Coordinates of C-alpha atoms in Angstrom, one line a residue:
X1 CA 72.2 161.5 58.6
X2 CA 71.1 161.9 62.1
X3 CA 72.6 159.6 64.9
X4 CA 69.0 157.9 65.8
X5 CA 69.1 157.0 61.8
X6 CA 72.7 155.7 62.2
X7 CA 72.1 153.4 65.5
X8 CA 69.1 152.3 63.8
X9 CA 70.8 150.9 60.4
X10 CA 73.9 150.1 62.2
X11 CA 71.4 147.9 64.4
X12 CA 69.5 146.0 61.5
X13 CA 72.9 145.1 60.4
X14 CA 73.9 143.5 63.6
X15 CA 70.8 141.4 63.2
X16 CA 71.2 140.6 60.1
X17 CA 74.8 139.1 60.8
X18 CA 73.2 137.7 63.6
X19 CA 70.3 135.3 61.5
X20 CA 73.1 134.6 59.2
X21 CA 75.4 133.3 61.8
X22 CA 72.5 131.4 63.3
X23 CA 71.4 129.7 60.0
X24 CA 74.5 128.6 59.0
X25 CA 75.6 127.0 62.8
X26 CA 72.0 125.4 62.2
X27 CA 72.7 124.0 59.1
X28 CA 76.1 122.8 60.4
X29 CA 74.6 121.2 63.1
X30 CA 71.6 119.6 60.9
X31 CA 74.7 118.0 58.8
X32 CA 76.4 116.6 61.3
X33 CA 73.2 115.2 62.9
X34 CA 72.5 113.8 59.5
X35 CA 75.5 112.0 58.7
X36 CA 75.5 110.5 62.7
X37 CA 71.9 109.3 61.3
X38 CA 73.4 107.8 58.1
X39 CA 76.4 106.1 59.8
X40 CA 73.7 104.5 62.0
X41 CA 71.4 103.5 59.9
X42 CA 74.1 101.7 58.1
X43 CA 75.4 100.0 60.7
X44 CA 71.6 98.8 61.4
X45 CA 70.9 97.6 57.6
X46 CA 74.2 95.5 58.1
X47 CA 73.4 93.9 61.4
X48 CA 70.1 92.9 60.1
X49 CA 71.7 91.5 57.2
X50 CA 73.7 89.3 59.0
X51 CA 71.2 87.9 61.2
X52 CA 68.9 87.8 58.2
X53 CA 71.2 85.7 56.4
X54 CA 74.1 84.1 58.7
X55 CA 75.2 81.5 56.2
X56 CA 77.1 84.1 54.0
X57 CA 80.7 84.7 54.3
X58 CA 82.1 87.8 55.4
X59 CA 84.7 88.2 52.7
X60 CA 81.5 89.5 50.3
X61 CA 81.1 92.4 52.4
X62 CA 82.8 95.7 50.7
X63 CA 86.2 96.0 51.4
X64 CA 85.6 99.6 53.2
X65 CA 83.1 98.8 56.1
X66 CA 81.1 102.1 56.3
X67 CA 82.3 103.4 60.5
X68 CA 79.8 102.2 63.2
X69 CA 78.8 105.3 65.6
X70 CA 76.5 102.8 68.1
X71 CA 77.5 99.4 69.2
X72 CA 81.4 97.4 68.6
X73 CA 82.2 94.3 67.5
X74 CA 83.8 91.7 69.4
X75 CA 87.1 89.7 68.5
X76 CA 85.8 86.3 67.5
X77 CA 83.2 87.1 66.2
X78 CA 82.5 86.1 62.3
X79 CA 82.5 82.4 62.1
X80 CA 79.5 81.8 59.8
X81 CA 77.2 78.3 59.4
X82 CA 79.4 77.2 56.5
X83 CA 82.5 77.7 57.9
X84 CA 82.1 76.3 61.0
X85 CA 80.8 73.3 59.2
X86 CA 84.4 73.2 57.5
X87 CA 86.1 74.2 60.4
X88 CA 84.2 70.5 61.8
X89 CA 84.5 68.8 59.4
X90 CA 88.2 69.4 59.1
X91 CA 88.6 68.8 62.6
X92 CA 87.6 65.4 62.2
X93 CA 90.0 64.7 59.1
X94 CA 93.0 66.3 60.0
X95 CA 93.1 66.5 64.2
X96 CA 96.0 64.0 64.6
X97 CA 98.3 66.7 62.6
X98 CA 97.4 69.7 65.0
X99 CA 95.6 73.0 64.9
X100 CA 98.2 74.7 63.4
X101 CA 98.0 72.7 60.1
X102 CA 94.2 72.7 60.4
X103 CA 94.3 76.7 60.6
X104 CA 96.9 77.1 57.7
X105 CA 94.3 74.7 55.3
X106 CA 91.2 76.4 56.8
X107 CA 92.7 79.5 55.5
X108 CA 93.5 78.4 52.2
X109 CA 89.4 77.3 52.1
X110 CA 88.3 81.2 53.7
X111 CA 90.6 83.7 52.7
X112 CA 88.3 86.2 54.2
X113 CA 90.2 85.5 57.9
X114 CA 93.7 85.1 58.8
X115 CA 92.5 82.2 62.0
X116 CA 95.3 80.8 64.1
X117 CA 95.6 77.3 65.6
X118 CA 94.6 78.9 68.8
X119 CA 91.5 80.4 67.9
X120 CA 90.2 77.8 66.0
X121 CA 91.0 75.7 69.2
X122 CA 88.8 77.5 71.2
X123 CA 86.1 77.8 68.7
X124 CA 85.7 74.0 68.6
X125 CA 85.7 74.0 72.4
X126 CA 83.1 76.5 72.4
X127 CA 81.1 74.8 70.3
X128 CA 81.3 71.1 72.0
X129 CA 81.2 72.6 75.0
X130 CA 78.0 74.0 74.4
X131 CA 74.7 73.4 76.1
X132 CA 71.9 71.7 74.2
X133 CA 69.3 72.2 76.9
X134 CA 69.8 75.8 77.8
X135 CA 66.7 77.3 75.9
X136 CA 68.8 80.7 75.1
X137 CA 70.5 78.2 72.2
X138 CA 68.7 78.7 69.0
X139 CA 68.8 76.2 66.5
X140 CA 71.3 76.5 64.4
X141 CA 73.9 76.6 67.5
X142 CA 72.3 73.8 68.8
X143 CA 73.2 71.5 65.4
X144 CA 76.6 72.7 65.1
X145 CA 77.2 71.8 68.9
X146 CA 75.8 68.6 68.4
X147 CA 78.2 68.2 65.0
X148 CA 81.1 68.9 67.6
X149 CA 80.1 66.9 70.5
X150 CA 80.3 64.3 67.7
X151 CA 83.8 65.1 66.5
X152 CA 84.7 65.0 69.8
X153 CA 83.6 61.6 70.6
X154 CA 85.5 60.0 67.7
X155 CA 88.8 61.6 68.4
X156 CA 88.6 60.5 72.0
X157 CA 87.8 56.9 70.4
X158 CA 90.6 56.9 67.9
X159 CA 92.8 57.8 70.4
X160 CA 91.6 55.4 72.6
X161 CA 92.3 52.5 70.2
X162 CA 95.7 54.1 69.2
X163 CA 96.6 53.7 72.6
X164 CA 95.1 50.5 73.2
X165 CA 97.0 48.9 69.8
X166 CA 100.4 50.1 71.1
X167 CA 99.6 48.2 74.5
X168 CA 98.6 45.3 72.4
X169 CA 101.8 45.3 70.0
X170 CA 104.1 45.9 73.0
X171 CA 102.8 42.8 74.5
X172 CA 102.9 41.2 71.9
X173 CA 107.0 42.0 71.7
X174 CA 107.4 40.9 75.0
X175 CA 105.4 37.2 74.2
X176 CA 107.6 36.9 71.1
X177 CA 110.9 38.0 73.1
X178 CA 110.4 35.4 76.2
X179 CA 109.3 33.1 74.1
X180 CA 112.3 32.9 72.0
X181 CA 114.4 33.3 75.4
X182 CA 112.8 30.3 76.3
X183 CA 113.6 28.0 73.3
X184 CA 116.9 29.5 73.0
X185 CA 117.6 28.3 76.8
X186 CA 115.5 25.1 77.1
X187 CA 118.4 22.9 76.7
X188 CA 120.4 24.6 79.9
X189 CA 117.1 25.0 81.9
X190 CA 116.3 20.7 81.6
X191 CA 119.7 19.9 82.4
X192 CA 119.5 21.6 85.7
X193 CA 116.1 21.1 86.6
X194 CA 116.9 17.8 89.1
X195 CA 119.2 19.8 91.0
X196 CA 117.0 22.5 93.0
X197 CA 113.2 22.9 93.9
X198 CA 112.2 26.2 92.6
X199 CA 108.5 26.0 93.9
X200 CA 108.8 29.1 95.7
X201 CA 110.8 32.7 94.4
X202 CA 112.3 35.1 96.2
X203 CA 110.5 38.7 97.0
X204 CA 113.8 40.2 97.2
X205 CA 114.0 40.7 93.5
X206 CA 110.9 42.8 92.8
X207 CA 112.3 45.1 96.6
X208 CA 115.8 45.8 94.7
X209 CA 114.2 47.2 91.5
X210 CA 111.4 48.3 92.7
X211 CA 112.1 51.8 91.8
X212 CA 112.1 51.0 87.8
X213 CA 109.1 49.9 85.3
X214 CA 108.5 46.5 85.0
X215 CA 109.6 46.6 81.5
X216 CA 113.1 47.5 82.5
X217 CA 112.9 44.7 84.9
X218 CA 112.2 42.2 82.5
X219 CA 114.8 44.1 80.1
X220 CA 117.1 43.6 82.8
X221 CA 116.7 40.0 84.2
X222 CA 117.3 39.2 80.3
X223 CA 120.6 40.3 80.2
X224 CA 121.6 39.1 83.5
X225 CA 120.6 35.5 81.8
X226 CA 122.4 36.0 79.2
X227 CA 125.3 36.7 81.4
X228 CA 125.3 34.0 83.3
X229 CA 124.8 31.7 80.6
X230 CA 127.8 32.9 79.1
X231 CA 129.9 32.3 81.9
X232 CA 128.4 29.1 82.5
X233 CA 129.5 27.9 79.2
X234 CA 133.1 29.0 79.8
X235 CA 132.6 27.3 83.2
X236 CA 131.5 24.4 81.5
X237 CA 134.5 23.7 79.0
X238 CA 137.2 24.0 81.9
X239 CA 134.7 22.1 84.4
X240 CA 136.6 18.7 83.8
X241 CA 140.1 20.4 84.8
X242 CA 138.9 22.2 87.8
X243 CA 138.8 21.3 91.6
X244 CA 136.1 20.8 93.6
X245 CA 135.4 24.3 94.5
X246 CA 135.0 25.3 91.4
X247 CA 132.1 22.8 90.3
X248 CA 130.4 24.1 93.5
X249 CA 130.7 27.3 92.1
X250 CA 129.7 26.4 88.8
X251 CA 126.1 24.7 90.8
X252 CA 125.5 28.0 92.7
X253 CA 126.1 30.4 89.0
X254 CA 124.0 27.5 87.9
X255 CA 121.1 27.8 90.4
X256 CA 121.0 31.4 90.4
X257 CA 119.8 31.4 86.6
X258 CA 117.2 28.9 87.2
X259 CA 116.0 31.4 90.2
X260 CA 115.8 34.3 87.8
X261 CA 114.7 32.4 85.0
X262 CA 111.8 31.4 87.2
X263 CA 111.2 34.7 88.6
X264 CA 111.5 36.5 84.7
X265 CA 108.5 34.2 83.7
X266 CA 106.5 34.4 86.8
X267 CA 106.4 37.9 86.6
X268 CA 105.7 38.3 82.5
X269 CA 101.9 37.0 83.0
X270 CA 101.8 39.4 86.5
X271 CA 102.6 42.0 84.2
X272 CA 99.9 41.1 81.5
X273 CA 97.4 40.7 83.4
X274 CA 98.5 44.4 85.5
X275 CA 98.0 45.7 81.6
X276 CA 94.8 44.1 81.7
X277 CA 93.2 45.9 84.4
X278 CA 94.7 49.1 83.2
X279 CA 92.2 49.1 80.3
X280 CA 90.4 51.7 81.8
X281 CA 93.3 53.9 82.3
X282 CA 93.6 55.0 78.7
X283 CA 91.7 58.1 79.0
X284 CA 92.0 59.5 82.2
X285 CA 94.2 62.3 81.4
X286 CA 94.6 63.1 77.9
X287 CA 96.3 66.6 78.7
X288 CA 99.3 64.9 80.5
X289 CA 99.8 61.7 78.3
X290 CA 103.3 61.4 79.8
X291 CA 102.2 61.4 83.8
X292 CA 99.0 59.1 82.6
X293 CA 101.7 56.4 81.5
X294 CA 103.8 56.7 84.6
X295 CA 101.0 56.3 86.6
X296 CA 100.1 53.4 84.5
X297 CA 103.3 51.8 85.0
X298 CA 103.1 52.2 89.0
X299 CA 99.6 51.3 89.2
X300 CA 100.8 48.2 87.6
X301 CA 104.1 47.9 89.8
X302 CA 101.4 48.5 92.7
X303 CA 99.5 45.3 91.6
X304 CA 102.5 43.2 90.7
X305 CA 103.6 43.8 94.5
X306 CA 100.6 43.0 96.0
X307 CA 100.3 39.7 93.9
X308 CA 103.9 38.4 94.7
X309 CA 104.6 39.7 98.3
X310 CA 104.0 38.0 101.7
X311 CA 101.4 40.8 103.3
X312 CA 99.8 42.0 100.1
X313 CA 100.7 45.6 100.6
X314 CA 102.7 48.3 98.7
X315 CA 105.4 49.8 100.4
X316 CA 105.6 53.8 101.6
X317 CA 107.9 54.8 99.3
X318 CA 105.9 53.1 96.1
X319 CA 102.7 55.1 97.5
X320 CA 104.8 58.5 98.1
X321 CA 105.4 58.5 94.3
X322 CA 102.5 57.8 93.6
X323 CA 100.5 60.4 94.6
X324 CA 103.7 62.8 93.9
X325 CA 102.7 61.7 90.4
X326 CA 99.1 62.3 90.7
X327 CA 99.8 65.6 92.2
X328 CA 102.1 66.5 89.6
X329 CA 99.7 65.8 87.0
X330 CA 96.8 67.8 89.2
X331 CA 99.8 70.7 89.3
X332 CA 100.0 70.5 85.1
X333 CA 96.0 70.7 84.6
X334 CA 96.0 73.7 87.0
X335 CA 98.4 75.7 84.8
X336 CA 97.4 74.7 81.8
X337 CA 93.8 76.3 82.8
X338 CA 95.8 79.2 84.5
X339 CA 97.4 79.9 81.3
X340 CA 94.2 79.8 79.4
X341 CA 92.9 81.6 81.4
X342 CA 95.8 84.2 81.0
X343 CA 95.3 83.8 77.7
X344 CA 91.4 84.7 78.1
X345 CA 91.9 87.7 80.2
X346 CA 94.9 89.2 77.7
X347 CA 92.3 89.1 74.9
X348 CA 89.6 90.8 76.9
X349 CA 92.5 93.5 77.4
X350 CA 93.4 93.6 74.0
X351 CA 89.4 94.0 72.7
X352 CA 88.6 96.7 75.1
X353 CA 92.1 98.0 74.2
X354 CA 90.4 98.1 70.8
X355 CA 87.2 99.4 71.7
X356 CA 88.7 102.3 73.8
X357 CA 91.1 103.4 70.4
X358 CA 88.1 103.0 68.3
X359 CA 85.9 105.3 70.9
X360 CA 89.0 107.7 71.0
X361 CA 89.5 108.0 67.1
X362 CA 85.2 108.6 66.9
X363 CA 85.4 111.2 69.3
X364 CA 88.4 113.0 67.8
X365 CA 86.6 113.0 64.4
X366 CA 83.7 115.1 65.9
X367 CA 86.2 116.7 67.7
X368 CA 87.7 118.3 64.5
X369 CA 84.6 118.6 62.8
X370 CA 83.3 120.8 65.8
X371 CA 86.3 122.9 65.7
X372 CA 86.5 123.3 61.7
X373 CA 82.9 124.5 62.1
X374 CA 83.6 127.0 64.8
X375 CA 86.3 128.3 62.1
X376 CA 84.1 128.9 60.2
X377 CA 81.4 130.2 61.8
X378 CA 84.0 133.0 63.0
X379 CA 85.3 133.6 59.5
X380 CA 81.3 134.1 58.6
X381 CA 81.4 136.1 61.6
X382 CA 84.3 138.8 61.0
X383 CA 83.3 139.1 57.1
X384 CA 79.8 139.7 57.6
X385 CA 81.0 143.0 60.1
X386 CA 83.8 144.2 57.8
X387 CA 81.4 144.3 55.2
X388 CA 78.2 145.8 57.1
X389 CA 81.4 148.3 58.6
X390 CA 82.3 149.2 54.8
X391 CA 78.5 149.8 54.3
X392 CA 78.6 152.2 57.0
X393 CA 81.8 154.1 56.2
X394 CA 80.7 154.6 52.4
X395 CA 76.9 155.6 54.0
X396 CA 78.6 158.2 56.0
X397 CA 80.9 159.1 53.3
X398 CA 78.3 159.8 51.0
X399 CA 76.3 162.1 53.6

């Protein structure tokens, strides 16, 4: 064999490993396109699926949800018609024992989602928060809003008349109370009554205890009568054995209870009829019940002083805690929306967290599928010229 014959052979083989190499990269790359095609159109069949038919619950999907190469879901997502409709509906049963028994029976109804207390909280302010007039809302959005905005309106009423019936059957206590503080002392009241004009009381009472609900007040002026009638009945049995002194003694004890009796039932119908304006206090901040009531209770202390004092006006020190109370309550609303909105922005973290490990693991994948294909593609490679290099030895061999 001459050497033009050998370059000539040992060039067709070079070719031919070099068409081999190219078909099967080609076919390896026509795979891999394939199966990117597959996973897609997958991922497209289920999408329209759900839009096609939104009513059907996610826990009759296959276990093994085929890997999505376009497009990421978001956290949240998955509430279909029919369980939101429970979700409602369960809302409006059961809100009085909290979210976190409502999530833990919702659960028990769909199994297919673990949903916390939290979640399902914001779900149903999502929903009755919703727009009805925005014309991005389709329909079936639009109904479920409307369902919330509904549940919505009858928790606020039921709380509002829980509310309202504890005001009612506290004053109710306090009618029955004076009123049996009143027969109980009716007998010591008339047989003082000739002895001092009590036409006018004395503004220094409501001054000293300012600084305490009028309940306590009342609480208070109570046991002071008690008090006093107690030692006025000691008083009384030793009053024909004492001196003169002491019965003047015994007629000032006995003038200071008919002062405070006079004052305790002057200021009971102040105080109704403070409780009576504050009707429309109820619900003006349901996220701080406790500050709502102790502004209640100054609002009416506010009134109460302005109907019994001289000049008709609160003092300083009434109107400094005052609006220290409504700033305290404006300080409580602020963090609780800073903390929900804390709350907002570590989920957004924790979804693109998500997104980024999904992105990571996709790439990886191809990643390894590139590199086990350039394996092999150089295994293809160094058999194909150890065998054309065995065809040429034996050729020469054999010349």
């Amino acid at each position: 064999m001459s050497q033009r014959e050998f370059e000539r052979k040992m060039e067709e083989h070079i070719e031919e490993m070099r068409v081999t190499q190219t078909i099967a990269y080609f076919s390896r790359t026509v795979e891999l396109c394939f199966s990117d095609c597959v996973h897609a159109f997958r991922s497209k069949k289920l999408d329209d699926k759900e839009a096609s038919n939104p009513g059907t619950e996610e826990a009759a999907l296959p276990a093994v949800a085929p890997h999505r190469a376009t497009g990421y879901a978001r956290r949240g997502d998955g509430f279909s018609v029919g369980e939101t409709e429970g979700l409602l509906q369960l809302v409006r049963d059961r809100w009085q024992e909290g979210w976190d028994v409502i999530a833990q029976v919702h659960n028990q109804q769909y199994p297919g989602h673990n949903r916390t207390g939290p979640s399902l909280k914001r779900k149903f302010g999502k929903l009755y928060r919703a727009r009805l007039d925005d014309p991005n809302t389709t329909h079936k959005v639009a109904r479920l809003a409307s369902l919330a905005k509904d549940v919505r309106e009858e928790m606020r009423g039921r709380a509002r008349t829980i509310s309202s019936n504890r005001a009612v059957d506290a004053d109710t206590l306090d009618e029955q109370h004076s009123f049996a503080e009143k027969e109980t002392h009716e007998p010591d009241v008339e047989e003082h009554e000739h002895r001092e004009d009590v036409s006018e009381t004395e503004p220094q009472v409501l001054e000293t205890t300012h600084h305490r609900p009028l309940t306590e007040q009342i609480v208070s002026l109570d046991r002071d009568i008690r008090q006093s009638l107690a030692i006025e009945r000691e008083i009384h049995q030793s009053m024909d054995q004492g001196s003169p002194l002491e019965r003047e003694t015994h007629q000032s004890q006995e003038q200071s209870v008919v002062l405070e009796r006079q004052s305790l039932d002057e200021t009971a119908p102040l105080e109704q009829e403070a409780r009576g304006r504050d009707t429309e206090w109820e619900a003006t901040d349901t996220r701080s019940p406790l500050a709502a009531v102790r502004l209640r209770a100054l609002r009416s202390r506010i009134e109460l002083a302005r109907d019994v004092s001289s000049n008709g006006a609160p003092d300083d020190e009434l109107l400094r805690t005052v609006l220290l109370l409504l700033m305290d309550a404006q300080h409580q609303r602020d963090l609780e929306r800073e903390e929900e909105r804390e709350q907002r922005r570590k989920e957004e973290i924790r979804r693109r967290e998500e997104e980024r490990e999904e992105r990571r693991r996709h790439e990886q994948e191809r990643a390894e599928d590139r590199r086990r294909h350039e394996q092999y593609m150089q295994m293809m490679t160094t058999m194909l010229a150890k065998i054309a290099g065995s065809r040429l030895h034996g050729r020469d061999d054999e010349i």
